[in-house]
Coordinates of C-alpha atoms and ligand atoms in Angstrom, one line a residue:
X1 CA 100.3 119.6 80.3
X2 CA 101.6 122.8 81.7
X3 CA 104.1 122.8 84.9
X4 CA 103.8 125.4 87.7
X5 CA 107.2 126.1 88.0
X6 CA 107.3 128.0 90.9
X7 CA 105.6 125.0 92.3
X8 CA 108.5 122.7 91.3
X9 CA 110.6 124.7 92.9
X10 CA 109.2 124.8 95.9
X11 CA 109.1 120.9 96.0
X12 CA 113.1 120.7 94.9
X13 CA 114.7 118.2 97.3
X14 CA 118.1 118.6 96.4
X15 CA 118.8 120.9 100.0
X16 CA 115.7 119.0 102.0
X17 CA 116.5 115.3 101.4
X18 CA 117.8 113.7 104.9
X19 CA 121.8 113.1 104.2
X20 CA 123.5 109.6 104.0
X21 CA 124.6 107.6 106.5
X22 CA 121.4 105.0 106.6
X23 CA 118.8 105.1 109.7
X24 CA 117.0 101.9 108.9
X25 CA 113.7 103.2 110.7
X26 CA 113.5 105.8 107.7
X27 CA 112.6 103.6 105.4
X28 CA 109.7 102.8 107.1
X29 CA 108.2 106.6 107.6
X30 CA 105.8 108.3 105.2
X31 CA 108.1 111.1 105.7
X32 CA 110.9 109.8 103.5
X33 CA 109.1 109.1 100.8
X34 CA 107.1 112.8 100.7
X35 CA 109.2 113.9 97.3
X36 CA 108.1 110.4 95.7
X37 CA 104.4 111.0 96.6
X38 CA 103.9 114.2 95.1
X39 CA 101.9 113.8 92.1
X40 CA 104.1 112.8 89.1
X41 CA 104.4 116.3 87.6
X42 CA 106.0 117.4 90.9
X43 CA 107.6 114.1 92.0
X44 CA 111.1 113.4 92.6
X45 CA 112.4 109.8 92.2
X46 CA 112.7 107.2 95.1
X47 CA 115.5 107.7 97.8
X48 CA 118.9 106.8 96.6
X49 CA 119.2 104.2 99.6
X50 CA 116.2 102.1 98.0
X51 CA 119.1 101.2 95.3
X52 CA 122.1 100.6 97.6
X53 CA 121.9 100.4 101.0
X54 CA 121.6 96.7 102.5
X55 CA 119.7 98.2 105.4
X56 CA 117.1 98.6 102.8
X57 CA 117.1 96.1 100.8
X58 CA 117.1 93.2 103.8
X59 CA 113.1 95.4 104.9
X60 CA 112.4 95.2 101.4
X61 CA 112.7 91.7 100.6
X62 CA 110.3 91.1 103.7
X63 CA 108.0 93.7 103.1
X64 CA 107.6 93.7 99.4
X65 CA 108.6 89.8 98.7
X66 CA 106.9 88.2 101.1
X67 CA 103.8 90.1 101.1
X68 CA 102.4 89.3 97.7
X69 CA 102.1 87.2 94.6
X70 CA 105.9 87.2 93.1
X71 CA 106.5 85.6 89.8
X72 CA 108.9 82.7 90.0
X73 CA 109.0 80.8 87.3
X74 CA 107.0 79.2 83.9
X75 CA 104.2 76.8 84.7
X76 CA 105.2 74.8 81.5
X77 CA 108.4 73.5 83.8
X78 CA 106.1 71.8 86.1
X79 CA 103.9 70.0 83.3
X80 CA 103.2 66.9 85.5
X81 CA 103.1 65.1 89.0
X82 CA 106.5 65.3 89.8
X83 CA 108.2 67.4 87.8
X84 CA 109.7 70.6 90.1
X85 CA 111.7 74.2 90.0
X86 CA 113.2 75.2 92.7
X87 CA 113.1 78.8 93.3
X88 CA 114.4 81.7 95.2
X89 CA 112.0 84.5 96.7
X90 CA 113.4 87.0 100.2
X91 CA 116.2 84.4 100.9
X92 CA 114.1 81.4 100.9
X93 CA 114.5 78.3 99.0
X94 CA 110.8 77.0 97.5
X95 CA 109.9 73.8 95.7
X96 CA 107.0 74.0 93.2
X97 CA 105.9 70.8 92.0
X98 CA 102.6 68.8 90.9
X99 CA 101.4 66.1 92.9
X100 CA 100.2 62.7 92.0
X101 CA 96.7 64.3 91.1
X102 CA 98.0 67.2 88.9
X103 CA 97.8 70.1 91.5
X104 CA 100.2 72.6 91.6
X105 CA 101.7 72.4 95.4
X106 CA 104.7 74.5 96.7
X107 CA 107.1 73.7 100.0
X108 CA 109.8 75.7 101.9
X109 CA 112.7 73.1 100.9
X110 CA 113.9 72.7 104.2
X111 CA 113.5 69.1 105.7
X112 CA 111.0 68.9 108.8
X113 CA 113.8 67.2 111.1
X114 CA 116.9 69.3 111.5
X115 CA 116.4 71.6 108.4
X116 CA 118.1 70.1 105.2
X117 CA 118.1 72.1 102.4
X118 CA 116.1 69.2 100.4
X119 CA 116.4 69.4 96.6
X120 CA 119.7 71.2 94.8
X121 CA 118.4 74.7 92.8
X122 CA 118.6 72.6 89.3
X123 CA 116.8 69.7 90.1
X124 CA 113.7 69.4 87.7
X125 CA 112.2 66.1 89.3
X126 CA 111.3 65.7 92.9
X127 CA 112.7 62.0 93.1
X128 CA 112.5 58.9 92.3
X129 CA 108.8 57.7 92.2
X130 CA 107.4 61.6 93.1
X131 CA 109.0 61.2 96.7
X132 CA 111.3 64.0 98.3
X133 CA 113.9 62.3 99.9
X134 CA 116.2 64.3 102.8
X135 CA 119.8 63.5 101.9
X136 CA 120.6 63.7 105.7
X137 CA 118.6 61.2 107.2
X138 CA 116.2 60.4 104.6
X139 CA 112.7 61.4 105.8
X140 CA 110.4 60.9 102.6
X141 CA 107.8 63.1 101.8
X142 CA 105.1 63.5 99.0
X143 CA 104.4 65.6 96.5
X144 CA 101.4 67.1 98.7
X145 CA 104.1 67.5 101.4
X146 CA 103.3 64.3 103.9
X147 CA 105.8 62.9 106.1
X148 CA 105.9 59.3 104.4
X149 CA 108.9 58.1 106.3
X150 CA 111.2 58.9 109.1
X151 CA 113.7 55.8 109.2
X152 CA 115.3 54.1 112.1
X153 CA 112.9 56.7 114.2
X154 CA 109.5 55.8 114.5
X155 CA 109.5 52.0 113.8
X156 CA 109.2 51.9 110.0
X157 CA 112.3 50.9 107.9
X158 CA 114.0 48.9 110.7
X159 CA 115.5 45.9 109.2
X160 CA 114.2 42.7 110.3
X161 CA 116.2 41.2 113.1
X162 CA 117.5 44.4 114.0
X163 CA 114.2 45.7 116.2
X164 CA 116.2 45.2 119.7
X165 CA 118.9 47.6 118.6
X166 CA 116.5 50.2 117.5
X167 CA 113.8 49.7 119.7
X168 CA 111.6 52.5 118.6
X169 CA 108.9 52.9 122.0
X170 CA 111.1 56.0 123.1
X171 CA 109.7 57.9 120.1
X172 CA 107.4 59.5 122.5
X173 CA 105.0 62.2 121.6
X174 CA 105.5 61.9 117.7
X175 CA 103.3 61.1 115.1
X176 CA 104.9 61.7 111.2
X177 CA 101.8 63.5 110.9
X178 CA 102.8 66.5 112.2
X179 CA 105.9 66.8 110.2
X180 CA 104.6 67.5 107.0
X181 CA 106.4 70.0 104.7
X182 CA 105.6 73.9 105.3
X183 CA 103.4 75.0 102.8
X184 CA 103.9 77.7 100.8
X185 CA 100.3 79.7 98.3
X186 CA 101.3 79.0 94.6
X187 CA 99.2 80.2 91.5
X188 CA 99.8 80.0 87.6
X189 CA 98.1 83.7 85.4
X190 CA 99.4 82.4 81.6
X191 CA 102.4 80.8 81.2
X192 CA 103.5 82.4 84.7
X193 CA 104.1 80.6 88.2
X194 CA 103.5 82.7 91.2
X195 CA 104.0 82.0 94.8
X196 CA 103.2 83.7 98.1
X197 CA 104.9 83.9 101.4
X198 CA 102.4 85.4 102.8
X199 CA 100.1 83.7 105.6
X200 CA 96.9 84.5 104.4
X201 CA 97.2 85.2 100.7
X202 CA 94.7 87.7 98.6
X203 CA 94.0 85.7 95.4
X204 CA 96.5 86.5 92.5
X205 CA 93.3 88.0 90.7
X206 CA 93.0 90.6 93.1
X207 CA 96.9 91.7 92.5
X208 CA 96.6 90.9 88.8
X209 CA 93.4 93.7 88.5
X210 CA 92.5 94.1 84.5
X211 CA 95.5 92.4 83.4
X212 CA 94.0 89.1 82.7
X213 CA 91.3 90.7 80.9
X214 CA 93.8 92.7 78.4
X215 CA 95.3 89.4 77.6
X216 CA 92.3 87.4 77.2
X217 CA 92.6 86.8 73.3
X218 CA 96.2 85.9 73.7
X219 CA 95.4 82.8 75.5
X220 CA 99.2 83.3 77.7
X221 CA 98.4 80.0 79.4
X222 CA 98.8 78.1 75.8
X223 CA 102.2 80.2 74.8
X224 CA 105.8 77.5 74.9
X225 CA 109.4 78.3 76.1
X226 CA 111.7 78.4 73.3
X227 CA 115.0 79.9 74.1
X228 CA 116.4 81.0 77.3
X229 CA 119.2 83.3 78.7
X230 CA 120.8 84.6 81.8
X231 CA 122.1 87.6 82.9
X232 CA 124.0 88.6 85.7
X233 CA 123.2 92.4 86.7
X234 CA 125.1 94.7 88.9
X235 CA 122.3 96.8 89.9
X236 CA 119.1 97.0 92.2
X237 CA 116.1 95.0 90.6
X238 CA 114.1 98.3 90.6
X239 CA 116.9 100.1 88.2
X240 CA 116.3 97.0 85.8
X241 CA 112.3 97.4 86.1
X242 CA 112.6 101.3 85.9
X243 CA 114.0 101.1 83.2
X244 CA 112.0 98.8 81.4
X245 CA 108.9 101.1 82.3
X246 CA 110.1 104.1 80.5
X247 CA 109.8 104.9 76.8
X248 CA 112.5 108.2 77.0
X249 CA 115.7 106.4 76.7
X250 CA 114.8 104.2 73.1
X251 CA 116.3 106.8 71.3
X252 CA 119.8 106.8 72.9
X253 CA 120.4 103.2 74.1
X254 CA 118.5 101.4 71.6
X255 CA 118.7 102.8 67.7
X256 CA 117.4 99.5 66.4
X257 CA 114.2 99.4 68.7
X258 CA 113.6 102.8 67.9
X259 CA 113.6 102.4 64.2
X260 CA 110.4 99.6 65.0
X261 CA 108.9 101.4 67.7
X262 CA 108.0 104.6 67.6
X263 CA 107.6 108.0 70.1
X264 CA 104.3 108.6 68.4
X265 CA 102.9 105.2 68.7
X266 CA 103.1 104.8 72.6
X267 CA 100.3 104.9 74.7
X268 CA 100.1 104.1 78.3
X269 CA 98.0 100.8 78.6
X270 CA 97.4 100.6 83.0
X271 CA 94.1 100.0 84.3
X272 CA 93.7 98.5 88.2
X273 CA 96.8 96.3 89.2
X274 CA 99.9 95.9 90.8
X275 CA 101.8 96.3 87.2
X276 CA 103.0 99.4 84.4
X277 CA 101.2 99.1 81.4
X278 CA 103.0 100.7 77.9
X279 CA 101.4 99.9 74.7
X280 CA 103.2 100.4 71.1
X281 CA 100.5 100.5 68.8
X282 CA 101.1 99.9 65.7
X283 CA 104.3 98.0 66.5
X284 CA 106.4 98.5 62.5
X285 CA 108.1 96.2 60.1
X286 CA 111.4 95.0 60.6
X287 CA 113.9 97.3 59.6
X288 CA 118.1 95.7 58.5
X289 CA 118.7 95.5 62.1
X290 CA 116.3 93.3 62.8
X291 CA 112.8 93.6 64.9
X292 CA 109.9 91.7 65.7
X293 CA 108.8 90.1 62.8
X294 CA 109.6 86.3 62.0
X295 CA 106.7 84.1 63.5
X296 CA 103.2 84.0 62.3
X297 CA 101.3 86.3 64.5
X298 CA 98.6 84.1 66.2
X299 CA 95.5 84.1 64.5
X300 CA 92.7 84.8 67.5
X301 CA 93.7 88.6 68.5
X302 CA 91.0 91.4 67.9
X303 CA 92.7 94.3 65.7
X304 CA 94.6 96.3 68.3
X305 CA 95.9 93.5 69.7
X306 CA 97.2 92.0 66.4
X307 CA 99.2 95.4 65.9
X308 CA 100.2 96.1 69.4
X309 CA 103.2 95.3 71.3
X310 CA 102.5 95.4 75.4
X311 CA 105.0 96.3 77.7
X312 CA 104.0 95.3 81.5
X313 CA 105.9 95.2 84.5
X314 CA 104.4 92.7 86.9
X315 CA 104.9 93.8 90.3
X316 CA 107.4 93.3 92.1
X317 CA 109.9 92.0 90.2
X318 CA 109.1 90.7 86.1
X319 CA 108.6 91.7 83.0
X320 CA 106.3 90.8 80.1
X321 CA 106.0 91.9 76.5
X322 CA 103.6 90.3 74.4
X323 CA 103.7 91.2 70.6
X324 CA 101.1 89.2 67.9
X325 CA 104.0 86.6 67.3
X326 CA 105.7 85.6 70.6
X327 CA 106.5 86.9 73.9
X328 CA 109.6 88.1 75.8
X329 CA 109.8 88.0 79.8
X330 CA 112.7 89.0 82.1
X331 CA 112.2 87.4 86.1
X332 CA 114.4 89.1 88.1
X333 CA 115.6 87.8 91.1
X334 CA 117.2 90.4 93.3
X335 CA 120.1 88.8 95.0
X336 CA 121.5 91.6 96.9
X337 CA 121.2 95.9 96.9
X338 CA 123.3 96.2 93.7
X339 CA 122.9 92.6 92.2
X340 CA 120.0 91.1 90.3
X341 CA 120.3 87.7 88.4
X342 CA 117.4 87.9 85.3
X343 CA 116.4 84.7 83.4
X344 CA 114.8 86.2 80.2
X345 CA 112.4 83.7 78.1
X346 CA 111.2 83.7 74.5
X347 CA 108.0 82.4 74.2
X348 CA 105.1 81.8 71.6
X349 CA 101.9 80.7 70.8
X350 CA 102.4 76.8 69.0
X351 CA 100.3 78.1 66.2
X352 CA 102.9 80.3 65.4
X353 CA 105.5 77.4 65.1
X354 CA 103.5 75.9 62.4
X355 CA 105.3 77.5 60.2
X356 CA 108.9 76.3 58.2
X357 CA 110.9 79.2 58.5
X358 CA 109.5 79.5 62.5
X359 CA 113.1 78.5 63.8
X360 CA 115.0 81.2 61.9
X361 CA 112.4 83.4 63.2
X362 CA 113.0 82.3 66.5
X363 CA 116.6 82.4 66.0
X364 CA 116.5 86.3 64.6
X365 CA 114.3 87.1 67.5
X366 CA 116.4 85.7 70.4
X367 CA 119.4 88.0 68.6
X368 CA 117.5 90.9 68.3
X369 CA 116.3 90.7 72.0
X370 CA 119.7 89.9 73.5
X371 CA 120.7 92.9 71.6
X372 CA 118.4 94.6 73.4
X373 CA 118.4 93.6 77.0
X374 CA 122.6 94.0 76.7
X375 CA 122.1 97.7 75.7
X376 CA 119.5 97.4 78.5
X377 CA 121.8 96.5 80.8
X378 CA 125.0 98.3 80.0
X379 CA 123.0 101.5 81.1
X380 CA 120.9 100.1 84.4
X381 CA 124.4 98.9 85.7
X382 CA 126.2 102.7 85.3
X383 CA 122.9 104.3 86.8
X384 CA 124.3 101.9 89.8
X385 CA 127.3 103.3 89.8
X386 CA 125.6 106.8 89.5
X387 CA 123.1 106.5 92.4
X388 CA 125.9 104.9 95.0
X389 CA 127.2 108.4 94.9
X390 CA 126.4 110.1 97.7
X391 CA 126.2 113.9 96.1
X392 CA 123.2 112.3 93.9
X393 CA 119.8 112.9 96.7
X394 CA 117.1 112.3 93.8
X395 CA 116.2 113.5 90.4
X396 CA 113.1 115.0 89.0
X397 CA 110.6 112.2 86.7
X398 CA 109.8 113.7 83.2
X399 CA 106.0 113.8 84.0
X400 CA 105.4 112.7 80.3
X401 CA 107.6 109.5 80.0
X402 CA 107.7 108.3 83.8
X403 CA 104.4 108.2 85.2
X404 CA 104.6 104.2 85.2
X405 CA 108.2 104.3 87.2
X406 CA 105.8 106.8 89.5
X407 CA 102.9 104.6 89.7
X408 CA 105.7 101.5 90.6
X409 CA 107.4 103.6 93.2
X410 CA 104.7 104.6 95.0
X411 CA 103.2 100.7 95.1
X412 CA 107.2 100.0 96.5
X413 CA 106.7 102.6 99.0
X414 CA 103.2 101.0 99.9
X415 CA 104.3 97.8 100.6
X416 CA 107.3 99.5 102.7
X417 CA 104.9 101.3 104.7
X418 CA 102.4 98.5 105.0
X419 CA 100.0 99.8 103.4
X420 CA 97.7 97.5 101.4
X421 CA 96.5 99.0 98.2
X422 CA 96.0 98.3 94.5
X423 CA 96.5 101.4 91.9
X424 CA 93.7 102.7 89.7
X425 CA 94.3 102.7 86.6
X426 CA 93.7 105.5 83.8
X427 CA 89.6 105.8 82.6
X428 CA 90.6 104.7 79.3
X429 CA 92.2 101.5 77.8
X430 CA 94.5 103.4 75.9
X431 CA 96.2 106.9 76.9
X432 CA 98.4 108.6 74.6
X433 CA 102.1 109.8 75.6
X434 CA 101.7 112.4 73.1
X435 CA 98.9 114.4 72.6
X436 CA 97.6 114.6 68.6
X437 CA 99.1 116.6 66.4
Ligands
FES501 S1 117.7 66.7 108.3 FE1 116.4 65.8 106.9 S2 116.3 63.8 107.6 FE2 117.5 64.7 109.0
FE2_502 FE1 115.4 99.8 77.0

């Protein structure tokens, strides 16, 4: 690809990119964002107030959390009636659970009479016998989110000879009924639980594009938690994701990687969907310092898949890499401008557990991507530091390496602007980084 560069120059936004301090009404006009919607050859990166400025992070979490599918959690922690996470998306506290029939079902955790926060952020089971019990006053509800019980108020619960002294007939204009918990859209794609904000939800398909499709022989939805970490990050979510999107900095942060996944062998893998696709194909051996070898690959992929490693950031806020022999995601929960706390999960397929040397496989894995993510991290948390300077307005994308940061930016811009759209994707399955030699 050949760069006008008299063009480029033209576009330079060092001297035309508004200066600090924050207006908050810029981050909702097209105008801000012209540099980032030049096409990617041309295009400078996302304003520097996207990464620190609370102004903009308190519009984003509304307009880009709580407008789409967000990926929470793992379905396999809410396995059965009952069982519950409780999550985090924009500020507000959700509980997904199962109720007494199997369904998935998610609730605001707030309590329907004067707002309790109802179950604790660790809390894996609802309550005793599936009921969500208020530790205020203790109005009962379901597992599909019915008021079962509002003692003391409406007549039920009064003990027996007490009736005089809680004479109930003032309870005027209230029926339990209407005092069901507030609802919230929740979906499972693999081994992933998503949930909505939103009022009127899209289906997760249509936000999800091809992506099911590419993963159809991996059968996600059968894949295990194994091991877990978390991280504390001092740096925007989007630093975290950008990073994980780009293949230009293996060389420098992470010599081990490198030596197991090479320049040559990355393709860009993006069809139709909120997500960046990468593709290492063939993914190599293991090398001394480790790599991605250890568990049996599972035995179902077609022959790109079963020497391919896939790289996908799932928009807004997760990512997934799926190699033959287990999985690696990162949810990132953005917690404020320059903080993001990341739960990253090893996952794999059972088949490839049945296997006696699966556990030191597991084990070598975990190390090698904790090795990883820390290098990972070191470097997102100084490009914080970095981009809170002022005298930085924007840098130019290397049109070869940073299409997908592009493509994310621009869907981040989208959702700031509301505007409603899904990305194309590239005509072929596979596009090379690198043309042949
Ligand atoms: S606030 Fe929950 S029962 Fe009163
Ligand atoms: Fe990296």
């Amino acid at each position: 690809m050949t760069i006008d560069a008299t063009a480029a120059r033209a576009v330079d936004p060092h001297a035309a990119l508004p200066a600090r301090p924050v207006d908050p009404a810029r981050f909702t006009d097209e105008a801000t964002y012209r540099h980032t919607r030049l096409p990617v050859e041309l295009a400078s990166t996302l304003i520097p107030d996207a990464y620190c400025a609370p102004e903009f992070f308190a519009l984003e979490q509304e307009r880009v959390f709580t407008t789409g599918w967000v990926a929470v959690g793992l379905a396999a922690d809410v396995d059965r009636p009952g069982a519950c996470v409780v999550v985090e998306v924009a500020g507000r506290s959700i509980i997904v659970t199962r109720n007494r029939g199997g369904r998935l079902r998610a609730f605001h955790n707030v309590c329907r009479h004067r707002a309790t926060k109802l179950l604790s952020p660790g809390a894996r089971e609802v309550g005793h016998r599936g009921r969500i019990r208020c530790p205020y006053h203790s109005w009962t509800y379901d597992t599909d989110g019915s008021c079962l019980g509002t003692p003391l108020f409406e007549g039920s619960d009064v003990p027996a000879g007490q009736e005089p002294v809680f004479d109930t007939s003032v309870a005027k204009g209230f029926d339990r009924a209407d005092y069901g918990l507030l609802p919230v859209a929740v979906d499972t794609w693999g081994f992933f639980l998503f949930v909505n904000l939103a009022a009127d939800p899209a289906p997760l398909a249509t936000q999800l594009g091809d992506l099911p499709r590419r993963f159809t022989d991996h059968r996600l939805e059968e894949w295990v938690p194994q091991r877990r970490r978390t991280y504390d990050v001092a740096a925007n979510y989007k630093l975290v994701g950008e990073n994980f999107m780009e293949y230009y900095h293996l060389p420098w942060v992470h010599p081990e990687l490198n030596k197991v996944s090479k320049f040559s062998d990355h393709y860009r893998w993006q069809g139709p969907g909120m997500y960046t696709g990468m593709s290492t194909t063939p993914v190599s051996r293991n090398t001394d310092a480790g790599g991605w070898d250890g568990l049996r690959p599972l035995s179902s992929l077609g022959a790109q898949d079963a020497e391919s490693g896939r790289f996908v950031w799932l928009f807004p806020s997760t990512a997934l890499v799926v190699l033959p022999n287990h999985a690696f995601v990162l949810l990132n929960q953005p917690v404020s401008a320059n903080r993001t706390v990341e739960t990253a999960v090893l996952l794999c397929h059972p088949e490839s557990l049945d296997d006696p040397t699966a556990q030191d496989g597991l084990a070598q894995l975990e190390q090698f991507w904790d090795l990883v993510n820390r290098q990972d991290l070191e470097i997102v948390e100084r490009v914080q530091e970095g981009i809170e300077n002022p005298a930085y307005r924007g840098g130019r994308m290397c049109f070869r390496f940073e299409e997908p940061l592009h493509r994310f930016q621009n869907m981040v811009i989208d959702k700031m602007l509301g505007i409603d759209r899904i990305p194309a994707g590239d005509e072929e399955t596979m596009t090379r980084m690198f043309p042949d030699p």
